[in-house]
mmCIF file of C-alpha atoms in Angstrom:
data_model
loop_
_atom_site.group_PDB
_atom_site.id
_atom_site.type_symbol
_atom_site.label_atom_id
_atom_site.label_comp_id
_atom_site.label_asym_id
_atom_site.label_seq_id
_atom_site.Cartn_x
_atom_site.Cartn_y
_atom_site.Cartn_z
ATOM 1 C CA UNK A 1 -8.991 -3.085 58.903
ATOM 2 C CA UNK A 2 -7.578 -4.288 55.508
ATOM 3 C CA UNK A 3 -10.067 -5.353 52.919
ATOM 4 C CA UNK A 4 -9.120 -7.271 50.003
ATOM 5 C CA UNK A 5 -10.320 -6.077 46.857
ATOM 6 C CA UNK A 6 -8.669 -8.784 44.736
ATOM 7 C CA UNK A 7 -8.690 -12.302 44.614
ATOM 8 C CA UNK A 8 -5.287 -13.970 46.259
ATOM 9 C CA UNK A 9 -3.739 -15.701 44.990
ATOM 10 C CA UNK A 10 -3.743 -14.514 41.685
ATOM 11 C CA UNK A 11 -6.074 -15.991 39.175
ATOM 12 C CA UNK A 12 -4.801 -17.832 36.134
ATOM 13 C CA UNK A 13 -4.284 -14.972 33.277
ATOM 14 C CA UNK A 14 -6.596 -16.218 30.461
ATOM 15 C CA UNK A 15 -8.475 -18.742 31.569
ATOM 16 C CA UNK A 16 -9.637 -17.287 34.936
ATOM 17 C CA UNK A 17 -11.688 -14.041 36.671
ATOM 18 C CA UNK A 18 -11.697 -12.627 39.992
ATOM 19 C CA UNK A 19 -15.449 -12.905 41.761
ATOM 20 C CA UNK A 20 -16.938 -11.683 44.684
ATOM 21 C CA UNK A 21 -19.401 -13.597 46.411
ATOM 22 C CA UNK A 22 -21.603 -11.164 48.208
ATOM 23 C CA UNK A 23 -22.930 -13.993 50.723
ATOM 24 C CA UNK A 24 -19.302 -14.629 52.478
ATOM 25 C CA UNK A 25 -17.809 -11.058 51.412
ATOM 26 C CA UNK A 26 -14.974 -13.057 49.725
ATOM 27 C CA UNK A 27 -13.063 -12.977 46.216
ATOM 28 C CA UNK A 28 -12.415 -16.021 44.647
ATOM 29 C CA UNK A 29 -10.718 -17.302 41.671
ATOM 30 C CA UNK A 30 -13.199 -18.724 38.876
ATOM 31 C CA UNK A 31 -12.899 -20.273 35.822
ATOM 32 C CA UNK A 32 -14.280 -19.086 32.688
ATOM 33 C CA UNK A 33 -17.183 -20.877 30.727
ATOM 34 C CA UNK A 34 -15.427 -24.318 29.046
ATOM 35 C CA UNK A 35 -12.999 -24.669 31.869
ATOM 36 C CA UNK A 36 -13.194 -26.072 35.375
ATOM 37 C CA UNK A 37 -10.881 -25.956 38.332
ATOM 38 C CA UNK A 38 -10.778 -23.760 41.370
ATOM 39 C CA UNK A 39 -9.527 -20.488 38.584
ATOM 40 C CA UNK A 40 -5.980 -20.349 39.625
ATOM 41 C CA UNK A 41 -5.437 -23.826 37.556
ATOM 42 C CA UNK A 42 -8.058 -24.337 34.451
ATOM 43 C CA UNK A 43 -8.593 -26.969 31.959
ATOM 44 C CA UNK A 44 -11.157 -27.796 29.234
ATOM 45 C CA UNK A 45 -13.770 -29.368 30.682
ATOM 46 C CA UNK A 46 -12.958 -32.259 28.507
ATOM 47 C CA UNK A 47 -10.942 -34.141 30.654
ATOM 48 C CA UNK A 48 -8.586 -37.274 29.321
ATOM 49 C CA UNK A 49 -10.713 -40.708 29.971
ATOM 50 C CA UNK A 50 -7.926 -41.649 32.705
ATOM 51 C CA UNK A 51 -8.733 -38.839 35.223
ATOM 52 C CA UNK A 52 -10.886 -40.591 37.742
ATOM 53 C CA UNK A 53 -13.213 -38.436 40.606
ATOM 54 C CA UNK A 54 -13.298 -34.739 40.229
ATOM 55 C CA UNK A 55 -10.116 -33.599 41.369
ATOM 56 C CA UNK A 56 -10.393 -29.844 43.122
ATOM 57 C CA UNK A 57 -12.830 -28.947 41.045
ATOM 58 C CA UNK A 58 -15.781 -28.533 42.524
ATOM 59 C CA UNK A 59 -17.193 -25.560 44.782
ATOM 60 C CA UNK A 60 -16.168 -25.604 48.362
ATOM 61 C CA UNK A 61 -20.030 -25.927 48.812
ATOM 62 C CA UNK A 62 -20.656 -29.021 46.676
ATOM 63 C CA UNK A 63 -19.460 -32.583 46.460
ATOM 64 C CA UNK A 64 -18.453 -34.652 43.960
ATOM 65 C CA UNK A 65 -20.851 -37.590 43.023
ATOM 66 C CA UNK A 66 -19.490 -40.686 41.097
ATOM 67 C CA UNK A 67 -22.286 -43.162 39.597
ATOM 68 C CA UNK A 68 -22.253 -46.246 37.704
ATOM 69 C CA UNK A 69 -20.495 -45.511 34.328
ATOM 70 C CA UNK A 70 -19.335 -42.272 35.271
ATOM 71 C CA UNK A 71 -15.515 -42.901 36.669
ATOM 72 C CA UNK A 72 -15.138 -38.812 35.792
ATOM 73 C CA UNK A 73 -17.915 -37.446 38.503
ATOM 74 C CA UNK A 74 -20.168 -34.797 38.923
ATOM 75 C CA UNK A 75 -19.977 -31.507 41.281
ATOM 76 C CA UNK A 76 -23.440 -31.511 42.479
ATOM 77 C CA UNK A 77 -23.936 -28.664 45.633
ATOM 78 C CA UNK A 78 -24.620 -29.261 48.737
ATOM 79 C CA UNK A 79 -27.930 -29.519 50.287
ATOM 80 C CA UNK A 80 -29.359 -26.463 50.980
ATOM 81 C CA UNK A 81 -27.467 -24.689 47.763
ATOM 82 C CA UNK A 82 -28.356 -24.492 44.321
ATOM 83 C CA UNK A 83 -25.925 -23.805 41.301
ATOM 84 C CA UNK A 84 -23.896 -25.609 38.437
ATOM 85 C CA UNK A 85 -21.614 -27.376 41.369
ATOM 86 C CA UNK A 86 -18.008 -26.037 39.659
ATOM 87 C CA UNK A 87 -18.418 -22.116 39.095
ATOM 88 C CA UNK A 88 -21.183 -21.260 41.689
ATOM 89 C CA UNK A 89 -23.230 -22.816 44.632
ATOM 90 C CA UNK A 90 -25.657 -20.239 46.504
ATOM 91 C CA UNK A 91 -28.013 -20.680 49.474
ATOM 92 C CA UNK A 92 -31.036 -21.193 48.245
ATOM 93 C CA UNK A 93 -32.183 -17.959 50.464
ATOM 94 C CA UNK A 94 -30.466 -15.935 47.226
ATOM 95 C CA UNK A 95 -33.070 -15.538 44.905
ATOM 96 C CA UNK A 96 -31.053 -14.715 42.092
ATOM 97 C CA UNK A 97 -30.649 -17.645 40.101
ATOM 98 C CA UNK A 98 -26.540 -17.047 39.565
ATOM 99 C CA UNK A 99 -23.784 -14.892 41.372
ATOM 100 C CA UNK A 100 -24.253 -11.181 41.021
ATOM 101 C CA UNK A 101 -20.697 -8.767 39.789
ATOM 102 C CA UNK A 102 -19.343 -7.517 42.719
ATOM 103 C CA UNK A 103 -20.565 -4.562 41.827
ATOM 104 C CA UNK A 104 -23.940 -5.540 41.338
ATOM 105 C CA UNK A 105 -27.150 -6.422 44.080
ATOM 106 C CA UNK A 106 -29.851 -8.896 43.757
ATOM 107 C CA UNK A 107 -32.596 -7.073 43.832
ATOM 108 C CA UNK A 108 -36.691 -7.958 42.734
ATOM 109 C CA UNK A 109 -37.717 -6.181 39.921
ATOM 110 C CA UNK A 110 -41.455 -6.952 38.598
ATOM 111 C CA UNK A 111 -42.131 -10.601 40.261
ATOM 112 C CA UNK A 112 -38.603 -12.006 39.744
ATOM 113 C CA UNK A 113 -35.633 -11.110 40.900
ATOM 114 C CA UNK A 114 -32.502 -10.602 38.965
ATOM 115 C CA UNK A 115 -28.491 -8.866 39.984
ATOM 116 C CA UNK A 116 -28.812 -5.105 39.136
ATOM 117 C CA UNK A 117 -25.993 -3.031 38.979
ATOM 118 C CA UNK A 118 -24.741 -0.779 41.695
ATOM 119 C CA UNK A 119 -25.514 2.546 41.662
ATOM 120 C CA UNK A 120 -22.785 4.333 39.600
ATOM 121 C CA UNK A 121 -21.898 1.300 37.344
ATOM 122 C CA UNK A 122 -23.577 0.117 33.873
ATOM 123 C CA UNK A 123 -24.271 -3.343 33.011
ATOM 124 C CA UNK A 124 -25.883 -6.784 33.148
ATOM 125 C CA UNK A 125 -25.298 -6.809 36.627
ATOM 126 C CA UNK A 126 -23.823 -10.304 36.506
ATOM 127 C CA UNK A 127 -20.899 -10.340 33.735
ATOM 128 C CA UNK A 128 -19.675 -6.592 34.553
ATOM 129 C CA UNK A 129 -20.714 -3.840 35.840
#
């Protein structure tokens, strides 16, 4: 049994990390705050007025939306999921309100729940652990 411990392909040098998402038990490429696309190809999220739709940016669990006066779109997720539509979409069954490090758990603590680090790792439980 091979298990990947990376993200393949390779994510784009500076302007993209390597996340796992604990509800498929896959790695996938993300961009960094500022920047959208799928995190092996990343630009500003200021996009040139001519780009029309949202291109391959959004989640593969959201859809892209295109109103009246909006020719650029909007990732919204799909039903059932909750998130910013381009970095993240989660079931809403994850009560953790973003995506956990990989090596971090969504755990309750008090009355709200929040991603903890593993055991054996230091952090904010969502940035790095």
């Amino acid at each position: 049994l091979l298990v990947a411990t990376a993200c393949q392909p390779l994510c784009h040098p500076t302007l993209g990390t390597c996340r796992y998402n604990p509800l498929d038990g896959q790695f996938r490429c993300q961009c960094i705050p500022g920047y959208r696309g799928n995190g092996v190809t990343c630009t500003s999220n200021t996009l040139p007025a001519q780009v029309f739709g949202c291109g391959d940016y959004c989640h593969p669990d959201a859809y892209c939306l295109i109103t009246e006066g909006n020719p650029i779109g909007t990732c919204k997720c799909k039903r059932n999921f909750r998130g910013n539509g381009i970095q993240y979409c989660f079931r809403r069954s994850n009560p953790c309100l973003r995506e956990c490090h990989r090596h971090g758990t969504c755990k309750k603590v008090g009355i709200r729940y929040k991603c903890v680090c593993d055991d054996g790792y230091l952090g904010d439980g969502i940035n790095y652990c």
